[in-house]
Short mmCIF file of the C-alpha atoms (twelve columns), coordinates in Angstrom:
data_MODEL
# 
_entry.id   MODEL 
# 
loop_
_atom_site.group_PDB 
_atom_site.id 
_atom_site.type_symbol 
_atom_site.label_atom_id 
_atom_site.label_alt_id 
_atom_site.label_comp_id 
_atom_site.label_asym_id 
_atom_site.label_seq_id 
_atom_site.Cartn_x 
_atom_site.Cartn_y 
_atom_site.Cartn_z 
_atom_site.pdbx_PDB_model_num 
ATOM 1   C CA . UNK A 1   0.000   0.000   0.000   1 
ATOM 2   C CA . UNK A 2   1.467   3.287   -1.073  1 
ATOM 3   C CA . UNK A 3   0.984   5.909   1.486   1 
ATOM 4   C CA . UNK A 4   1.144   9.742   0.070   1 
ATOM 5   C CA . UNK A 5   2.500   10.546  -3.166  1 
ATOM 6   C CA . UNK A 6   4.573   7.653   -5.281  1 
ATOM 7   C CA . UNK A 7   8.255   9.060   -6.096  1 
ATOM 8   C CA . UNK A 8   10.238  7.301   -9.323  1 
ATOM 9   C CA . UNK A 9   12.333  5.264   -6.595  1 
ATOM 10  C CA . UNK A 10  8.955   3.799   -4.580  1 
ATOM 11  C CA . UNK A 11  7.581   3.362   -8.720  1 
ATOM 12  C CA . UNK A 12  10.464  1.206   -9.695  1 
ATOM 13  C CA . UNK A 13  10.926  -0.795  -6.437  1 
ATOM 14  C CA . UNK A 14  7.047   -1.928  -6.702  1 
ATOM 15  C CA . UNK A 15  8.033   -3.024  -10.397 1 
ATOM 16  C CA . UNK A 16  11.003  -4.823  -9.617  1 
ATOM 17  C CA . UNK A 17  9.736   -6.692  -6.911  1 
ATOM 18  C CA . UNK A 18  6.124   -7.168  -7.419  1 
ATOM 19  C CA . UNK A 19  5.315   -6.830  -11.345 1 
ATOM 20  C CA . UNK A 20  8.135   -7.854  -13.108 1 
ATOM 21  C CA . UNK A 21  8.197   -10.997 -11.744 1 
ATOM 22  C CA . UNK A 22  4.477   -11.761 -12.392 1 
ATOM 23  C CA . UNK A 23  4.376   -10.150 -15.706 1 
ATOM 24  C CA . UNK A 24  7.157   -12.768 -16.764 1 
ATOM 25  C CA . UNK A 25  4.874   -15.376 -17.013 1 
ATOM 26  C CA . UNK A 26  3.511   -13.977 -20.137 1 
ATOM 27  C CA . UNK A 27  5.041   -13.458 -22.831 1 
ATOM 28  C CA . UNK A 28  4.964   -10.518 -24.983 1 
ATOM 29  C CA . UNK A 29  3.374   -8.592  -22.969 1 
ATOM 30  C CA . UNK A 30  3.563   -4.722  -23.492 1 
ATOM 31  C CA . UNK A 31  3.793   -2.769  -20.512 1 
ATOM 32  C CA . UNK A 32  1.151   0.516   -20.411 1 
ATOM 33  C CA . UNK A 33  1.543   3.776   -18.257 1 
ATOM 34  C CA . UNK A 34  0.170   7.270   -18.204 1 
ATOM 35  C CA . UNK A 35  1.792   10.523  -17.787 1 
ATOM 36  C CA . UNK A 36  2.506   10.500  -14.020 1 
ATOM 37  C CA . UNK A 37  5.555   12.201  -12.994 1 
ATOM 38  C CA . UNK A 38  6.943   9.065   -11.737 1 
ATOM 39  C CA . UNK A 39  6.654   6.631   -14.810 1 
ATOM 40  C CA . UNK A 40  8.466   9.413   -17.116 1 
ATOM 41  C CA . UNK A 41  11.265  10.848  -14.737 1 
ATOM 42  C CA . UNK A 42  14.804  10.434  -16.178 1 
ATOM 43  C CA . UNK A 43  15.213  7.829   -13.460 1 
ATOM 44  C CA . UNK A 44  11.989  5.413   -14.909 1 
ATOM 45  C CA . UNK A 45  12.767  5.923   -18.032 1 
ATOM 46  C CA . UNK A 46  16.479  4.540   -17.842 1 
ATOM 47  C CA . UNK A 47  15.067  2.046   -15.830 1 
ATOM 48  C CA . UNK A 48  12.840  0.425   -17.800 1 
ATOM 49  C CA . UNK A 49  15.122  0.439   -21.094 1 
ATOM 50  C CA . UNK A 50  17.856  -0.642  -19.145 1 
ATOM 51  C CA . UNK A 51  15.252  -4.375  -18.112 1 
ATOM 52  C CA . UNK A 52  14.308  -3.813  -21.459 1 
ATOM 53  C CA . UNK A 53  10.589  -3.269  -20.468 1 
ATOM 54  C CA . UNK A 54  8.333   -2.085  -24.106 1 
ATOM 55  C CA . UNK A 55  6.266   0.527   -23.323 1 
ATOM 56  C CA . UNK A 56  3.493   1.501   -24.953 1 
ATOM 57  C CA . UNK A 57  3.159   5.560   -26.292 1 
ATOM 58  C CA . UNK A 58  0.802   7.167   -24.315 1 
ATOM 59  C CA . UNK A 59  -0.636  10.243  -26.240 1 
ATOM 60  C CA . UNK A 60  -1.053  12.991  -24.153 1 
ATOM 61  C CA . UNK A 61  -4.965  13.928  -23.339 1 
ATOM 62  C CA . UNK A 62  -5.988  10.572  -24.935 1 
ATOM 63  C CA . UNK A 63  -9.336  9.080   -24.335 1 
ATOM 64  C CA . UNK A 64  -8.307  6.303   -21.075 1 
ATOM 65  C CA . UNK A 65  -8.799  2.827   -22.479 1 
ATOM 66  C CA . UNK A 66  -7.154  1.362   -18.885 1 
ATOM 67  C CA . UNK A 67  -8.857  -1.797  -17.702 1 
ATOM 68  C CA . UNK A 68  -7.891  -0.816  -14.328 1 
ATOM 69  C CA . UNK A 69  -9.675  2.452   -14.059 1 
ATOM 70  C CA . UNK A 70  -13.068 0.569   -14.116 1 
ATOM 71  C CA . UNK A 71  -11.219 -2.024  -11.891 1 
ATOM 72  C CA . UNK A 72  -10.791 1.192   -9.111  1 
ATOM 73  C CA . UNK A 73  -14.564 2.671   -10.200 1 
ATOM 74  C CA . UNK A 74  -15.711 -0.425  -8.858  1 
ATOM 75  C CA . UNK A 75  -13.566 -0.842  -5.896  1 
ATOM 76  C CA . UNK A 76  -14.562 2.995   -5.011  1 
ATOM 77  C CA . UNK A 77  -18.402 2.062   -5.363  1 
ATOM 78  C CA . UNK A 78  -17.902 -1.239  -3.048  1 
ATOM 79  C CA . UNK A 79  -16.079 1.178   -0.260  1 
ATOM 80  C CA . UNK A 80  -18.140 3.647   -0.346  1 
ATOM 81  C CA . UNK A 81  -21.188 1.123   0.018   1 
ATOM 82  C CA . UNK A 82  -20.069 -0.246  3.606   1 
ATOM 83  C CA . UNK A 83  -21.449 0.887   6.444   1 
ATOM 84  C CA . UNK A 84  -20.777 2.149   9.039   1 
ATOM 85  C CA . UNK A 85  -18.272 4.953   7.213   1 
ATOM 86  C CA . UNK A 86  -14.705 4.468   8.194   1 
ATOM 87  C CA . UNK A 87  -13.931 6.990   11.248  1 
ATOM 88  C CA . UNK A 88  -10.252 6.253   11.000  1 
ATOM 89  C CA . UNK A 89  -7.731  5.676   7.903   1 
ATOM 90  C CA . UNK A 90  -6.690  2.516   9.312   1 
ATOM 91  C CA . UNK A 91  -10.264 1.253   9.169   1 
ATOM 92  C CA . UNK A 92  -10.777 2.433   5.680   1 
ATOM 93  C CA . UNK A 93  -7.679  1.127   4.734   1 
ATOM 94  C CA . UNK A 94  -8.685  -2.348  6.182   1 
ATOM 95  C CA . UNK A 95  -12.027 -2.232  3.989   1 
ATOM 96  C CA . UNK A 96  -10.177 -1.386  0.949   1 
ATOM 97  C CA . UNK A 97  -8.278  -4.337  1.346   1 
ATOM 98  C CA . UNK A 98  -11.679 -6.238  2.116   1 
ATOM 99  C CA . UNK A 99  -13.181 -4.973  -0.778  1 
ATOM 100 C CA . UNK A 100 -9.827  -5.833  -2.801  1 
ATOM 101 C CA . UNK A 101 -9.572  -9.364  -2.006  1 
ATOM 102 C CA . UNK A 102 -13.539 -9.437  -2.773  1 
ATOM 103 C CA . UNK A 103 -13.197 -8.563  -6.678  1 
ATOM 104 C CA . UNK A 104 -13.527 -11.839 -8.414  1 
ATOM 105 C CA . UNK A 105 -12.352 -13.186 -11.867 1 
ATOM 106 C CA . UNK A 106 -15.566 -13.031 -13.366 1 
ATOM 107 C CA . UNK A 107 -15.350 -9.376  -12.308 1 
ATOM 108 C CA . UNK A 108 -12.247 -8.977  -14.210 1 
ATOM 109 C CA . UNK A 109 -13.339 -10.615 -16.963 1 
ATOM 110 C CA . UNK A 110 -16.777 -8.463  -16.973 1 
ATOM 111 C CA . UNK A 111 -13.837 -5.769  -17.664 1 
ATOM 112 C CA . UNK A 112 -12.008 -7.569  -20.204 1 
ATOM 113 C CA . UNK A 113 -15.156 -8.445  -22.367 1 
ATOM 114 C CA . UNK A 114 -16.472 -4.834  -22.308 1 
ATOM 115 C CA . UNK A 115 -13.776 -3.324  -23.665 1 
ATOM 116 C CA . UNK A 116 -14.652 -3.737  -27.580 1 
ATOM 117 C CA . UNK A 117 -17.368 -1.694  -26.813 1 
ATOM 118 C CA . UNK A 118 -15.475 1.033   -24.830 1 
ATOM 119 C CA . UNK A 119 -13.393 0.827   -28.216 1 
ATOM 120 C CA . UNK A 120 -16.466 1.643   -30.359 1 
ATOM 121 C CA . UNK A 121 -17.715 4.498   -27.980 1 
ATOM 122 C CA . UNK A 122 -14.344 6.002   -28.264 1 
ATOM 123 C CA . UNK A 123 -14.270 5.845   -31.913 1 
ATOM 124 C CA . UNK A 124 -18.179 7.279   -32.510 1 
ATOM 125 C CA . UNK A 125 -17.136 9.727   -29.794 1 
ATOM 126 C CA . UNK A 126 -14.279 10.654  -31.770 1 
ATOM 127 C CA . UNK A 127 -12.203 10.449  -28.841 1 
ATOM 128 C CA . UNK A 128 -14.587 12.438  -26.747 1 
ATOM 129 C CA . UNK A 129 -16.525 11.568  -23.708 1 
ATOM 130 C CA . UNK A 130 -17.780 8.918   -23.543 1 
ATOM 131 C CA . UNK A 131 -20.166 6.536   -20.690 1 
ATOM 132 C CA . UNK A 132 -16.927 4.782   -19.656 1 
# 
């Protein structure tokens, strides 16, 4: 759990020890990121070229096609629907993670399968705004 703001150094130690090694089980897989200040810093950047990571462009104010924005839309509603409301941030971290372990693969997959039409909204939206 990442407390405050993520820094390049906290970025690239959750990659090395966390992602990298699950993402190896797949193969050619192409690694996506926005604009945050800590996936382009010098430091990231050298980084991931140097463990020969591909990256995929990210066009500045392009419409977001992430999977896991939905993923946290739907943790966010699940949170917010517990009651009684967190009175401390240790409690509301502890139903975050709740709520986290709750999401199921058929959740994910929901996700997964919806995205050809997030495509086509994007497209007759002509990058617009769109429901997703």
């Amino acid at each position: 759990m990442v407390e405050g703001n993520m820094d390049s150094d906290e970025y690239i130690n959750i990659l090395a020890n966390h992602f990298i090694p699950w993402v190896d089980n797949y193969l050619n897989s192409i690694f996506q990121q926005d604009g945050a200040s800590c996936h382009t810093s010098t430091y990231t950047v050298w980084w991931m070229k140097t463990h020969n990571i591909p990256i995929l462009d990210w066009v500045m104010q392009s419409p977001n096609l992430n999977l896991i924005e939905n993923l946290w839309n739907h943790l966010d509603s699940q949170v917010r629907k517990r009651k009684p409301v967190p009175r401390s941030k240790q409690e509301l971290i502890g139903i975050i993670q709740d709520e986290w372990r709750k999401i199921t693969i058929e959740t994910c997959q929901h996700l997964i399968l919806s995205m050809p039409n997030w495509v086509k909204a994007v497209i007759k939206a002509k990058g617009g705004h769109t429901k997703y």
